[in-house]
Short mmCIF file of C-alpha atoms in Angstrom, two decimals:
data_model
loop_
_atom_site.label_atom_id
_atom_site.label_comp_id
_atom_site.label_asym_id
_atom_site.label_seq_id
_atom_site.Cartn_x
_atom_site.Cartn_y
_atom_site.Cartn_z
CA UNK A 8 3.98 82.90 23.19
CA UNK A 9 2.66 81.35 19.86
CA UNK A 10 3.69 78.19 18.79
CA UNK A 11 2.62 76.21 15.78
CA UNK A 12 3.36 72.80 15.70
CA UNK A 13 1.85 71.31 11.79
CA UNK A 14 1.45 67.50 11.95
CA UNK A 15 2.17 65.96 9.36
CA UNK A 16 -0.50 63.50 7.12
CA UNK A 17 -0.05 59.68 8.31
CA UNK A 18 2.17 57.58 6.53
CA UNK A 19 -0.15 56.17 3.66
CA UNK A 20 0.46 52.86 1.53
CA UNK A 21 -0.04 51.97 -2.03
CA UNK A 22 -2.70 49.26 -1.59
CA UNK A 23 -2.62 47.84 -5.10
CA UNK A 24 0.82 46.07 -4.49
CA UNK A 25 -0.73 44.62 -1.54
CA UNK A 26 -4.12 43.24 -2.98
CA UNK A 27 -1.72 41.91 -5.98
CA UNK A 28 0.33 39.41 -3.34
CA UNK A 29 -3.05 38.44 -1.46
CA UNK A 30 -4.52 37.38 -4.83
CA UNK A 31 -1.07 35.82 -6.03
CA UNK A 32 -0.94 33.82 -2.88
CA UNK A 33 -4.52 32.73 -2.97
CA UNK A 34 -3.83 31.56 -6.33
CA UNK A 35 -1.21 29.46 -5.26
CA UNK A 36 -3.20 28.05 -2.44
CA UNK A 37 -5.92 26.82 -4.92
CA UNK A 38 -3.84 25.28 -7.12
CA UNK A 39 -2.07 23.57 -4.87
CA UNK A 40 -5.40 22.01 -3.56
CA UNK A 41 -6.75 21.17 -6.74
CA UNK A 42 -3.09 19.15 -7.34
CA UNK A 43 -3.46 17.62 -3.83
CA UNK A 44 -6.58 16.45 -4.22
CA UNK A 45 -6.21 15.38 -7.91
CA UNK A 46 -3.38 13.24 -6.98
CA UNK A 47 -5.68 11.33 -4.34
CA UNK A 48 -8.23 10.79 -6.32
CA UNK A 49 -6.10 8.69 -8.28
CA UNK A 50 -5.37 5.65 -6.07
CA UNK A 51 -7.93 3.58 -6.97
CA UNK A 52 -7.44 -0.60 -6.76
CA UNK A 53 -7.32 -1.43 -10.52
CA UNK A 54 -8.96 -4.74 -10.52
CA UNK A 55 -8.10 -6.86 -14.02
CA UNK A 56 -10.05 -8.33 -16.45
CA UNK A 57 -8.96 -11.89 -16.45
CA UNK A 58 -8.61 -12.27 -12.29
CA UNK A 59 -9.59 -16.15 -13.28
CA UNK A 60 -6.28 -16.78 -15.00
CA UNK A 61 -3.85 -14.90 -12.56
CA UNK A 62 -5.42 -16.81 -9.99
CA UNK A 63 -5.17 -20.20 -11.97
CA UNK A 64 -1.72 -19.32 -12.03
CA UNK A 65 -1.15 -18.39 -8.68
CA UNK A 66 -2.92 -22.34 -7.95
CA UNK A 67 -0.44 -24.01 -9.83
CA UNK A 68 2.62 -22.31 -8.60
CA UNK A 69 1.14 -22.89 -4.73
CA UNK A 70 0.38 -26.55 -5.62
CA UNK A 71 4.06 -26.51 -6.94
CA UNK A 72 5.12 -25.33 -3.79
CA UNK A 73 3.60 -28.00 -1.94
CA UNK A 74 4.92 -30.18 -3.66
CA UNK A 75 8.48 -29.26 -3.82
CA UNK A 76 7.98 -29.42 0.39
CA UNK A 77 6.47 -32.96 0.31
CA UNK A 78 9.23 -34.36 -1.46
CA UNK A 79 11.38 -32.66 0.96
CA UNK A 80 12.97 -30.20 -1.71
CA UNK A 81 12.58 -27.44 0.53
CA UNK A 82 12.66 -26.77 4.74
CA UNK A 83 9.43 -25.50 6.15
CA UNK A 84 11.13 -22.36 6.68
CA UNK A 85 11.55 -21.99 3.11
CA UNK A 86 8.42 -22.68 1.61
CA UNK A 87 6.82 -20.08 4.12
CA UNK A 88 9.24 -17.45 2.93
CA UNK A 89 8.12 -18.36 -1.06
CA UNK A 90 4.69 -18.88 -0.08
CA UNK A 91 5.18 -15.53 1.25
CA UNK A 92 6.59 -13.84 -1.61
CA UNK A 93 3.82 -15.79 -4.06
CA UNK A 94 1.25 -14.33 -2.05
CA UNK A 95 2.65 -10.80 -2.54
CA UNK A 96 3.05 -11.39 -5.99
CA UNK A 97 -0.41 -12.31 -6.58
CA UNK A 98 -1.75 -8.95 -4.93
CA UNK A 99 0.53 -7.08 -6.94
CA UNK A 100 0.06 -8.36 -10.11
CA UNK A 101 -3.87 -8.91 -9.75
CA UNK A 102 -4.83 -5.48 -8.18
CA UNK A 103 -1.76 -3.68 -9.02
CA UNK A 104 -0.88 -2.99 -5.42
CA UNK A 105 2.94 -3.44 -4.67
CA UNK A 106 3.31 -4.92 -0.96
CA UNK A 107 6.22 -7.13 -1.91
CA UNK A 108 8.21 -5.01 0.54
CA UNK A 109 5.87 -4.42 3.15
CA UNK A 110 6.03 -5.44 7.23
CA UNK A 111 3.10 -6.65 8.58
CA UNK A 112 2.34 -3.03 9.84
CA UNK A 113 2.62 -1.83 6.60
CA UNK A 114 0.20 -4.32 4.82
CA UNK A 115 -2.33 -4.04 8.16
CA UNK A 116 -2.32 -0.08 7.55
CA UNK A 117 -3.71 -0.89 3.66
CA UNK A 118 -6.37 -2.49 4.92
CA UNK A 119 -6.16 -5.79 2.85
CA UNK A 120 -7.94 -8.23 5.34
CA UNK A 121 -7.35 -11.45 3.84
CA UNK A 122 -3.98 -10.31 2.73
CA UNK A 123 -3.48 -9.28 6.72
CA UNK A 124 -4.43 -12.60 7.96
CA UNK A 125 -2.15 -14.80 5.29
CA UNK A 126 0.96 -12.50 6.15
CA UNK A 127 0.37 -12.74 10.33
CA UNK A 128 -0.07 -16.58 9.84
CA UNK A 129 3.46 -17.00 7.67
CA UNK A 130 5.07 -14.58 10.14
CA UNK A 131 6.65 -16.12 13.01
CA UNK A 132 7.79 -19.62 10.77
CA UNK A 133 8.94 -17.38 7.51
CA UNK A 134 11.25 -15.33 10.40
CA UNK A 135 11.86 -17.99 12.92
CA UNK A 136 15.00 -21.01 12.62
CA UNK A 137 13.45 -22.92 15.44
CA UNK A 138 9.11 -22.45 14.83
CA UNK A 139 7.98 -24.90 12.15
CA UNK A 140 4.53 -24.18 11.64
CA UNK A 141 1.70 -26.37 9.85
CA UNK A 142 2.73 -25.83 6.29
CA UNK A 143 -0.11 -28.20 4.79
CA UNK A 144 -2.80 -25.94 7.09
CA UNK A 145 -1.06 -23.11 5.70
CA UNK A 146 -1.22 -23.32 2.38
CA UNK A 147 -4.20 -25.02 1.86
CA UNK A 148 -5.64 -21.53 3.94
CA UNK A 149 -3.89 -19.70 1.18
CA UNK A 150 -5.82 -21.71 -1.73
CA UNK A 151 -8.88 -20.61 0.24
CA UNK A 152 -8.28 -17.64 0.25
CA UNK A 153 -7.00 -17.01 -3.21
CA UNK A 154 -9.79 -18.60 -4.56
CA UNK A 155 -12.44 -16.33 -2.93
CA UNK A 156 -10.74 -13.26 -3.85
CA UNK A 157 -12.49 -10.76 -6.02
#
């Protein structure tokens, strides 16, 4: 007994359709790079051209400060909280780096060493109703280190 059994061809795909996608996908994939990348690149610290003044500035509002707390105008825990916030202000508007809103983690994670040390000294008085802290020491520190920034 004869039988004849006829196979049939294997199922065969277009492969144009297929090398279309995997070129239309690694299209996407490079472009999406390039953007990633791109956007990186551009956080750079802008630093002004007249640092001199915004610092001069940032003197006479600290020496203002002290002496609104000599003459008793404001508690100890208040003059840490606006030395705090003229501190921040100064970073922002000289180097156009917005940390008005940042924890100590956050600012320590930038990288900003001075800035790091100023924040983790006005920390525990700027927070605290019953730690007083060395005001004077403190802002004079702050002078210091306003005045060697660059």
């Amino acid at each position: 007994m004869q039988t004849k059994v006829d196979l049939n061809s294997p199922f065969s795909y277009n492969v144009l359709p297929l090398i279309i996608v995997f070129l239309i996908i690694l299209l996407l994939v490079i472009i999406s790079l390039i953007l990633y990348f791109k956007k990186k690149s551009k956080k750079k610290i802008v630093i002004p051209k007249d640092i001199f003044s915004i610092k001069n500035n940032y003197v006479n509002k600290l020496n203002k400060l002290e002496n609104d707390f000599d003459n008793n105008k404001i508690s100890s825990r208040k003059a840490y909280q606006k030395l705090s916030i003229l501190i921040r202000s100064f970073v922002y508007e000289a180097f156009n780096i917005n940390v008005k809103n940042n924890t100590l983690t956050d600012i320590k994670k930038l990288g900003i060493k001075p800035l790091e040390r100023l924040i983790e000294m006005y920390y525990s008085p700027e927070f605290s109703y019953s730690f007083e802290g060395d005001f004077k020491d403190a802002i004079k520190k702050t002078k210091k280190e306003l005045e060697s920034w660059k």
